[in-house]
């Protein structure tokens, strides 16, 4: 008998009819002889609805009480699914994150899972029951409810699979796997049968929101075989696992993009040792994450310094940078809230030259200006004007022939 952890996302449990479909699937899997632990998201749109309510009453809803609010979405779906199964004569039991002891740190709204007590779950499985767990939530040492950040149900599922040493962790969603790029943007995007943890980590961190990045980190660390599948159609989906040296690696696996970025530049700062620290130190102290950084070659004792941040942090970061610039006697601070990042990702890049020039040529042909570039062993990212994002992604998809097998 194999133990499978399955996660159903928001659209997969978005209506009573969809929950009914999930119940039917579970009954089928159980009949096939699988032990099942099922993680659910809130109904699609519910987490956003709750956030909007909070915003009506508070300028900056955050922390403990926001977690108490947001965690309710998942409590609804786990109970409904159990009721649907009960109606079919199937024994299932639902648990919230704190009931099943998904212990996290106390970073509200973005907590990290530290430990899972699997005793209760094992007992229920041994009794032949299906165990349904609320995704996206846990509790800290003091018993406060915490949430794991948007998309966090993926991470709940992988963490449970790791704790229970499940045979596979299956993420059911509204696409039938991981594609070469977001199929909503490029209709020619192709489903991948297989992608490595390393590539999926880059794809997720560079904007492909099909999996929360922490779920991929977890799966990679504990070597949990992870599969992305559709809850609407049949099929094998995409397997995410370690790199297989026997398998020929594609040059480029996919294209990720992110439109949630903004750029800040300080012009004419004195070019002396410690300048990067003086500029970025106050930004980091305010818990603002910096992504790309560029410092120009100095001339006449002055230099220019540019970095990117999340768009939500733009106003805050600009104020901090302006005060640093004033104290350093810099010439000017400029910024752009309408940038986007496109990245090409592939382990095949390690052994092939020329990827960057193909990328730059393709963007040049569309007259898309690149304002920043950053590279790592398996990815190249560029920052461009947001309005050319779709055009850029489509032209790169074509340039690397990703629509072909
Ligand atoms: P769920 O609610 O099931 O967690 P999400 O909306 O979080 O679903 O993730 C699925 C979505 O991710 C898809 O509908 C798709 O638009 C988007 N997506 C972005 N990049 C990719 C990609 N490379 N492959 C597949 N889907 C992608
Ligand atoms: N419901 C949460 C969200 O919308 C968690 C999840 O769906 O994974 O972000
Ligand atoms: Mg998701």
mmCIF file of C-alpha atoms and ligand atoms in Angstrom, residues 7 41-42 47 74 136 149-154, ligand 2:
data_model
loop_
_atom_site.group_PDB
_atom_site.id
_atom_site.type_symbol
_atom_site.label_atom_id
_atom_site.label_comp_id
_atom_site.label_asym_id
_atom_site.label_seq_id
_atom_site.Cartn_x
_atom_site.Cartn_y
_atom_site.Cartn_z
ATOM 1 C CA UNK A 7 -3.049 18.980 -2.343
ATOM 2 C CA UNK A 41 -6.614 25.528 -0.015
ATOM 3 C CA UNK A 42 -9.455 27.940 0.599
ATOM 4 C CA UNK A 47 -8.196 34.584 0.775
ATOM 5 C CA UNK A 74 -9.084 26.634 4.688
ATOM 6 C CA UNK A 136 -1.402 27.412 4.542
ATOM 7 C CA UNK A 149 2.558 33.196 2.938
ATOM 8 C CA UNK A 150 0.472 33.238 -0.238
ATOM 9 C CA UNK A 151 0.398 29.903 -2.000
ATOM 10 C CA UNK A 152 1.466 28.257 1.273
ATOM 11 C CA UNK A 153 -0.767 25.180 0.958
ATOM 12 C CA UNK A 154 1.791 23.739 -1.453
HETATM 13 N N1 LIG B 2 -5.360 30.244 0.362
HETATM 14 C C1 LIG B 2 -3.997 30.687 0.395
HETATM 15 C C2 LIG B 2 -3.737 31.663 -0.747
HETATM 16 O O1 LIG B 2 -4.642 31.997 -1.494
HETATM 17 C C3 LIG B 2 -3.022 29.555 0.348
HETATM 18 C C4 LIG B 2 -3.044 28.688 -0.895
HETATM 19 O O2 LIG B 2 -4.028 28.687 -1.637
HETATM 20 O O3 LIG B 2 -2.056 27.972 -1.125
HETATM 21 O O4 LIG B 2 -2.634 32.141 -0.877
#
